[in-house]
Every structure is written in C-alpha cells, then in structure tokens.
Amino acid sequence: MKSRNKLVASLLVILVLTAACAPRVAHYATPSVSMTEEVLVAATVEVPAEVPSQATPMPVADAGYAGSALPDAPARYDRMVIKNAELALLVADTDIAIDRLTQIAGDTGGYIIRSRMRFKEWLGVNYKYASITIGVPAEQFEAAMRRLRGIAVRVMDENASGQDVTDEYVDLQSRLGNLEATRDRIRTFLDQAQTVDEALRVNEQLAAVEAQIEQVKGRMVYLRERSAYSTITVQLDPELPPAPEATPVPPPTWSPADTARQASQTLTTIVRALTKAVIWVTIVLGPFAALVVGVWLVVRWRARGKEKTPSAA
C-alpha cells in the first residue's frame, strides 16, 4: 500500500511540475480524452520559450507508423506552400491538347490525378470538352503553367492560389516533441506500477497519448506531401466554327405596275367576297324571305276583303 501511495504521489508531483514548464502549442483535430488524459498530455519536457530561426529536424516515426521515418522539417526560410491553380484554355483540337498536357505532366515529373470528358453538339458535329487535374512537383509549378498556356489558342481564365502551412508544421513538430516526452514519462510510470489496476490505468493514458502522436505524425506527412506537389486543374474547350450568317434580303423597290397589279388583285378579292355573300344570302335566306312575303300578302288580301264587305252592305 505504501509503495502504491508513493507511486501515485510521485506521478502527480511530476505531472504538475512538467505541466508548469510546458509551452502553449497549437491544437489541431485530436480525439477528446478525459481530464486525467489532458493532464498527461500537458506534461512535457522543458523547451526554449522562443522558436529558433531554423526548424529542428522532425523526429523519426515509431516503428508502428508504417515502419518509415518522417522527413526532416524545412528551414524557417524554406516556406511550405500548398499551391493550386485553375486554367481554362481554348484549344484548336481537344485530343491534341490532351496529349500535350499529358506530356507536360510527365516531363515535369508529375502525374494525372483525375480527368473528365464530355461532348457537345454544334452545327451537327460533336465536339469534345475535357477537364483534367494534374499534380506536379512544387518547384516545377511555374514551368508547368507556362507550358500549359502554350497549348492554348487563347487563355480564357486563370486562377492560382497558395496556402502557407509552415507555421502549422512547426507547431505540429513542437507538439510532437511534447507528446513523445509525455509518452516516455508515462512508460516509466508503467514500469513502476505494482498492481494490475495501476498498470491498466497508466496504459490507458499511454494509449491515448500514442494515438495523438500518430495523428500529429499523419498530419505532418500530409502537409509535407501536399506542399511537395502542386495541383493544376485544366479545362479544355474546343474552338468552334462560327455559325453561318443568313443571306441579307434586299428591300423591295417601288413599281407602278406592281402597285396596279396589287390593286387589281384586291378589287378581284372584294368582288369575289361580295359575290359569295350574295349567293349565301340568296340560297340560305331566300326560302324564308319568300315565306314571309307570302304571309304578308295573304294578311293584306284578307284585310282588304274585310274593308269591302261593310261598304257593300
């Protein structure tokens, strides 16, 4: 029991002292751990308060991290910049432009990341459009951009951007050193554990710290690889032939003969319309008109007959 108390007491004293000496470092995406784990993570060896002008080499990765060592960190003046660019090119022939683009990627030590083709009809002909993304070494970025512009009839759009990740890399390197120092100290506590319960608790904290170390190493590898290669997305649009222009129609000139002919045609049309109207009225309304006239005559005749009868009496 006394040895267990001594172990716990020494663990707390060392963690408090090392936490007081630990510098504040930037935190990136890591899994959440318990309060005890956070105290263990904060436990670090003493480091200088100021970062030197040149970054120190990055520690070698554990054997458990893909069995390989991480590359050395760049110097402060050797910035780590993730470069990206987008080009929209008007080309005479899409297939030839694709071949030249592929050759440029190979000549600069790059590779094709992805490609997409589509076709669009114009004046009865299918024309090919392409979108290709390539990766080139960062030192070949400007040279590749110049050569890509050369395959175009006209550069329609160009956009380039860069993200400086040097400070993030240096912060990760500092954090990695702190985590590895904490891991080594926890391992000494694991060696001093005298009960299974103590060993399990210390091993749990050790596993959490090692998981954070692996995440930091993975992020550092990503930044190194991503800044070592730049991505360029190229949109290839074919040069289309112009649409045929309609033949202009000359305005008509005035002619008396044409005017007389048009007037004659108009008169003929009117006469025909009137004739048609008379025929329709005669045929459709003729019987009704005869009936009405007959009734009117009968009524009138009877009315005259009644007028003559009183006078005869």
Coordinates of C-alpha atoms in Angstrom, one line a residue:
M1 CA 0.0 0.0 0.0
K2 CA 2.8 2.4 0.9
S3 CA 4.6 1.7 -2.5
R4 CA 1.3 2.4 -4.3
N5 CA 0.8 5.7 -2.5
K6 CA 4.4 6.7 -3.3
L7 CA 3.8 5.9 -7.0
V8 CA 0.7 8.0 -7.2
A9 CA 2.2 10.8 -5.3
S10 CA 5.3 10.9 -7.5
L11 CA 3.1 10.7 -10.6
L12 CA 1.1 13.8 -9.5
V13 CA 4.2 15.8 -8.5
I14 CA 6.0 15.1 -11.8
L15 CA 2.9 15.9 -13.9
V16 CA 2.3 19.2 -12.0
L17 CA 5.9 20.3 -12.4
T18 CA 6.2 19.4 -16.1
A19 CA 2.8 21.0 -16.8
A20 CA 4.0 24.2 -15.3
C21 CA 7.1 24.2 -17.6
A22 CA 5.2 23.2 -20.8
P23 CA 4.8 25.9 -23.5
R24 CA 1.5 26.6 -25.1
V25 CA 1.2 24.9 -28.5
A26 CA -1.4 25.0 -31.2
H27 CA -4.0 22.2 -31.1
Y28 CA -5.4 20.5 -34.1
A29 CA -8.1 17.9 -34.6
T30 CA -7.5 15.2 -31.9
P31 CA -9.8 12.8 -30.1
S32 CA -11.3 14.1 -26.8
V33 CA -9.8 12.5 -23.7
S34 CA -10.6 12.6 -20.0
M35 CA -9.4 15.2 -17.6
T36 CA -6.6 12.8 -16.4
E37 CA -5.5 12.3 -20.1
E38 CA -5.4 16.1 -20.6
V39 CA -3.1 16.4 -17.6
L40 CA -0.9 13.7 -19.0
V41 CA -0.8 15.4 -22.4
A42 CA 0.3 18.7 -20.9
A43 CA 3.2 17.0 -19.2
T44 CA 6.3 17.9 -21.3
V45 CA 10.0 18.4 -21.1
E46 CA 11.2 21.9 -20.8
V47 CA 11.8 23.6 -24.1
P48 CA 13.0 27.1 -25.0
A49 CA 10.4 29.8 -25.0
E50 CA 11.4 31.2 -28.4
V51 CA 11.4 29.2 -31.6
P52 CA 14.8 29.3 -33.3
S53 CA 15.1 30.8 -36.8
Q54 CA 15.6 27.3 -38.3
A55 CA 13.2 24.5 -37.6
T56 CA 14.8 21.4 -36.0
P57 CA 14.6 18.1 -37.8
M58 CA 11.4 16.2 -37.3
P59 CA 11.9 13.1 -35.1
V60 CA 11.8 9.7 -36.6
A61 CA 8.5 8.0 -36.6
D62 CA 7.8 5.0 -34.4
A63 CA 8.0 1.5 -36.0
G64 CA 4.2 1.3 -35.7
Y65 CA 3.7 4.2 -38.1
A66 CA 4.0 2.4 -41.4
G67 CA 7.6 1.4 -40.5
S68 CA 9.0 4.6 -42.1
A69 CA 10.7 7.8 -40.8
L70 CA 9.2 11.2 -41.3
P71 CA 11.2 13.6 -43.4
D72 CA 13.2 16.5 -41.8
A73 CA 11.3 19.7 -41.2
P74 CA 12.1 22.6 -43.6
A75 CA 14.1 25.6 -42.5
R76 CA 12.3 28.7 -41.5
Y77 CA 13.2 30.5 -44.7
D78 CA 12.1 27.5 -46.8
R79 CA 8.4 28.0 -46.7
M80 CA 6.0 25.1 -47.1
V81 CA 3.3 26.4 -49.5
I82 CA 0.4 24.3 -50.9
K83 CA -0.1 25.7 -54.5
N84 CA -3.2 25.2 -56.6
A85 CA -4.2 26.6 -60.0
E86 CA -7.1 26.5 -62.4
L87 CA -6.8 27.2 -66.2
A88 CA -9.5 27.5 -68.8
L89 CA -8.0 27.1 -72.2
L90 CA -9.5 27.4 -75.7
V91 CA -7.7 24.9 -77.9
A92 CA -7.8 24.1 -81.7
D93 CA -8.2 20.3 -81.1
T94 CA -9.1 18.8 -77.8
D95 CA -7.4 15.4 -78.4
I96 CA -4.1 17.0 -79.4
A97 CA -4.3 19.3 -76.4
I98 CA -4.8 16.3 -74.1
D99 CA -1.8 14.6 -75.5
R100 CA 0.4 17.7 -75.0
L101 CA -1.0 18.1 -71.4
T102 CA -0.1 14.5 -70.6
Q103 CA 3.4 15.0 -72.0
I104 CA 3.9 18.2 -69.9
A105 CA 2.8 16.3 -66.7
G106 CA 5.3 13.6 -67.5
D107 CA 8.2 16.0 -68.4
T108 CA 7.8 17.9 -65.1
G109 CA 7.7 14.7 -63.0
G110 CA 4.0 14.9 -62.4
Y111 CA 1.0 12.7 -62.9
I112 CA -2.7 12.9 -63.8
I113 CA -5.0 12.9 -60.7
R114 CA -8.3 12.8 -62.5
S115 CA -9.9 13.6 -65.8
R116 CA -13.4 14.0 -67.2
M117 CA -14.6 14.2 -70.8
R118 CA -17.9 15.3 -72.3
F119 CA -19.3 16.0 -75.8
K120 CA -21.5 18.8 -77.0
E121 CA -23.1 19.2 -80.5
W122 CA -22.5 22.2 -82.6
L123 CA -23.8 22.6 -86.2
G124 CA -24.4 18.9 -86.3
V125 CA -20.9 17.9 -85.1
N126 CA -19.9 16.5 -81.6
Y127 CA -17.0 18.5 -80.0
K128 CA -15.0 17.1 -77.1
Y129 CA -14.6 19.1 -73.8
A130 CA -12.2 17.9 -71.2
S131 CA -11.3 18.7 -67.5
I132 CA -8.0 17.3 -66.3
T133 CA -6.3 17.7 -62.9
I134 CA -2.6 17.1 -62.7
G135 CA -0.1 17.0 -59.9
V136 CA 3.4 18.5 -60.5
P137 CA 6.4 19.0 -58.1
A138 CA 6.2 22.3 -56.4
E139 CA 9.5 23.5 -57.9
Q140 CA 8.0 22.8 -61.4
F141 CA 4.8 24.7 -60.8
E142 CA 5.6 27.9 -62.7
A143 CA 7.3 26.0 -65.6
A144 CA 4.3 23.7 -66.0
M145 CA 1.9 26.7 -66.0
R146 CA 3.9 28.4 -68.8
R147 CA 3.9 25.3 -70.9
L148 CA 0.2 24.7 -70.4
R149 CA -0.6 28.2 -71.6
G150 CA 1.4 27.4 -74.7
I151 CA -1.0 24.7 -75.9
A152 CA -4.0 27.1 -76.0
V153 CA -5.3 29.3 -78.8
R154 CA -6.4 31.7 -76.0
V155 CA -6.3 31.6 -72.2
M156 CA -9.9 32.3 -71.2
D157 CA -9.4 32.2 -67.4
E158 CA -6.5 31.6 -64.9
N159 CA -6.6 31.4 -61.2
A160 CA -3.7 30.5 -58.8
S161 CA -3.6 30.3 -55.1
G162 CA -1.2 29.2 -52.3
Q163 CA -1.6 28.2 -48.7
D164 CA 1.4 28.7 -46.4
V165 CA 1.5 25.8 -43.9
T166 CA 4.9 26.4 -42.5
D167 CA 3.7 27.7 -39.1
E168 CA 1.3 24.8 -38.7
Y169 CA 4.1 22.4 -39.5
V170 CA 6.4 23.9 -36.9
D171 CA 3.6 23.9 -34.3
L172 CA 2.9 20.3 -35.0
Q173 CA 6.6 19.5 -34.7
S174 CA 6.8 21.2 -31.3
R175 CA 3.6 19.4 -30.2
L176 CA 5.0 16.1 -31.4
G177 CA 8.1 16.6 -29.2
N178 CA 5.9 17.3 -26.2
L179 CA 3.7 14.3 -26.8
E180 CA 6.7 12.0 -27.2
A181 CA 8.3 13.3 -24.0
T182 CA 5.0 12.7 -22.2
R183 CA 4.7 9.2 -23.7
D184 CA 8.2 8.3 -22.4
R185 CA 7.5 9.6 -18.9
I186 CA 4.2 7.6 -18.8
R187 CA 6.2 4.5 -19.8
T188 CA 8.4 4.9 -16.7
F189 CA 5.2 5.1 -14.6
L190 CA 4.0 1.9 -16.3
D191 CA 7.3 0.2 -15.3
Q192 CA 6.8 1.3 -11.7
A193 CA 3.2 0.0 -11.5
Q194 CA 2.9 -2.7 -8.9
T195 CA -0.7 -3.7 -9.3
V196 CA -2.8 -4.7 -12.3
D197 CA -5.2 -1.8 -11.7
E198 CA -2.4 0.7 -11.7
A199 CA -0.9 -0.8 -14.9
L200 CA -4.3 -0.7 -16.7
R201 CA -4.9 3.0 -15.8
V202 CA -1.4 4.1 -16.8
N203 CA -1.6 2.0 -20.0
E204 CA -5.0 3.7 -20.9
Q205 CA -3.3 7.1 -20.7
L206 CA -0.4 5.8 -22.7
A207 CA -2.6 4.6 -25.5
A208 CA -4.4 8.0 -25.6
V209 CA -1.1 9.8 -26.0
E210 CA 0.2 7.4 -28.6
A211 CA -3.0 7.9 -30.6
Q212 CA -2.4 11.7 -30.6
I213 CA 1.2 11.1 -31.7
E214 CA 0.0 9.1 -34.6
Q215 CA -2.5 11.8 -35.6
V216 CA 0.2 14.5 -35.4
K217 CA 2.6 12.5 -37.5
G218 CA -0.1 11.8 -40.1
R219 CA -0.9 15.5 -40.4
M220 CA 2.8 16.3 -40.8
V221 CA 3.2 13.7 -43.5
Y222 CA 0.1 15.1 -45.3
L223 CA 1.5 18.7 -45.2
R224 CA 4.9 17.6 -46.4
E225 CA 3.4 15.6 -49.3
R226 CA 0.8 18.2 -50.2
S227 CA 3.3 21.0 -50.3
A228 CA 5.8 19.0 -52.3
Y229 CA 3.2 18.6 -55.1
S230 CA 1.0 21.3 -56.6
T231 CA -2.3 20.6 -58.3
I232 CA -3.4 22.3 -61.6
T233 CA -6.9 21.8 -63.0
V234 CA -7.1 22.5 -66.7
Q235 CA -10.4 23.0 -68.6
L236 CA -10.0 22.4 -72.3
D237 CA -12.7 23.9 -74.6
P238 CA -12.5 23.4 -78.4
E239 CA -12.6 26.3 -80.7
L240 CA -15.9 26.2 -82.5
P241 CA -16.5 27.3 -86.1
P242 CA -18.7 30.4 -86.4
A243 CA -22.4 30.0 -87.1
P244 CA -23.3 30.7 -90.8
E245 CA -24.8 34.1 -91.3
A246 CA -28.2 34.5 -93.0
T247 CA -28.1 36.0 -96.6
P248 CA -29.5 39.5 -96.3
V249 CA -32.7 40.2 -98.4
P250 CA -32.6 43.5 -100.3
P251 CA -35.5 45.8 -99.6
P252 CA -38.2 45.8 -102.3
T253 CA -38.3 48.8 -104.7
W254 CA -41.5 50.7 -105.7
S255 CA -43.0 49.8 -109.1
P256 CA -46.3 51.3 -110.5
A257 CA -47.0 48.1 -112.3
D258 CA -46.7 46.1 -109.1
T259 CA -49.0 48.6 -107.4
A260 CA -51.6 48.3 -110.1
R261 CA -51.4 44.6 -110.0
Q262 CA -51.8 44.6 -106.2
A263 CA -54.9 46.9 -106.5
S264 CA -56.4 44.7 -109.2
Q265 CA -55.9 41.7 -107.0
T266 CA -57.5 43.5 -104.1
L267 CA -60.5 44.5 -106.3
T268 CA -60.9 41.0 -107.5
T269 CA -60.8 39.7 -103.9
I270 CA -63.5 42.1 -102.9
V271 CA -65.8 41.3 -105.8
R272 CA -65.4 37.6 -105.1
A273 CA -66.3 38.2 -101.5
L274 CA -69.4 40.1 -102.3
T275 CA -70.5 37.5 -104.8
K276 CA -70.1 34.8 -102.3
A277 CA -72.1 36.8 -99.8
V278 CA -75.0 37.3 -102.3
I279 CA -75.0 33.6 -103.1
W280 CA -75.1 32.7 -99.5
V281 CA -77.9 35.1 -98.7
T282 CA -79.9 34.1 -101.7
I283 CA -79.7 30.4 -101.0
V284 CA -79.9 30.5 -97.2
L285 CA -82.4 33.3 -96.7
G286 CA -84.4 33.1 -100.0
P287 CA -87.0 30.5 -98.8
F288 CA -87.5 32.3 -95.5
A289 CA -87.9 35.6 -97.4
A290 CA -90.5 34.0 -99.8
L291 CA -92.5 32.6 -96.9
V292 CA -92.5 36.0 -95.1
V293 CA -93.7 37.8 -98.3
G294 CA -96.4 35.2 -98.9
V295 CA -97.7 35.5 -95.4
W296 CA -97.7 39.3 -95.7
L297 CA -99.6 39.2 -99.0
V298 CA -102.3 36.8 -97.5
V299 CA -102.7 39.1 -94.5
R300 CA -103.0 42.1 -96.7
W301 CA -105.5 40.4 -99.0
R302 CA -107.8 39.4 -96.2
A303 CA -107.6 42.9 -94.7
R304 CA -108.8 44.4 -98.0
G305 CA -111.6 41.8 -98.2
K306 CA -112.9 42.9 -94.8
E307 CA -112.9 46.6 -95.8
K308 CA -115.0 45.9 -98.9
T309 CA -117.7 43.8 -97.1
P310 CA -119.1 46.7 -94.9
S311 CA -119.3 49.1 -97.8
A312 CA -121.4 46.6 -99.9
A313 CA -124.0 46.3 -97.0

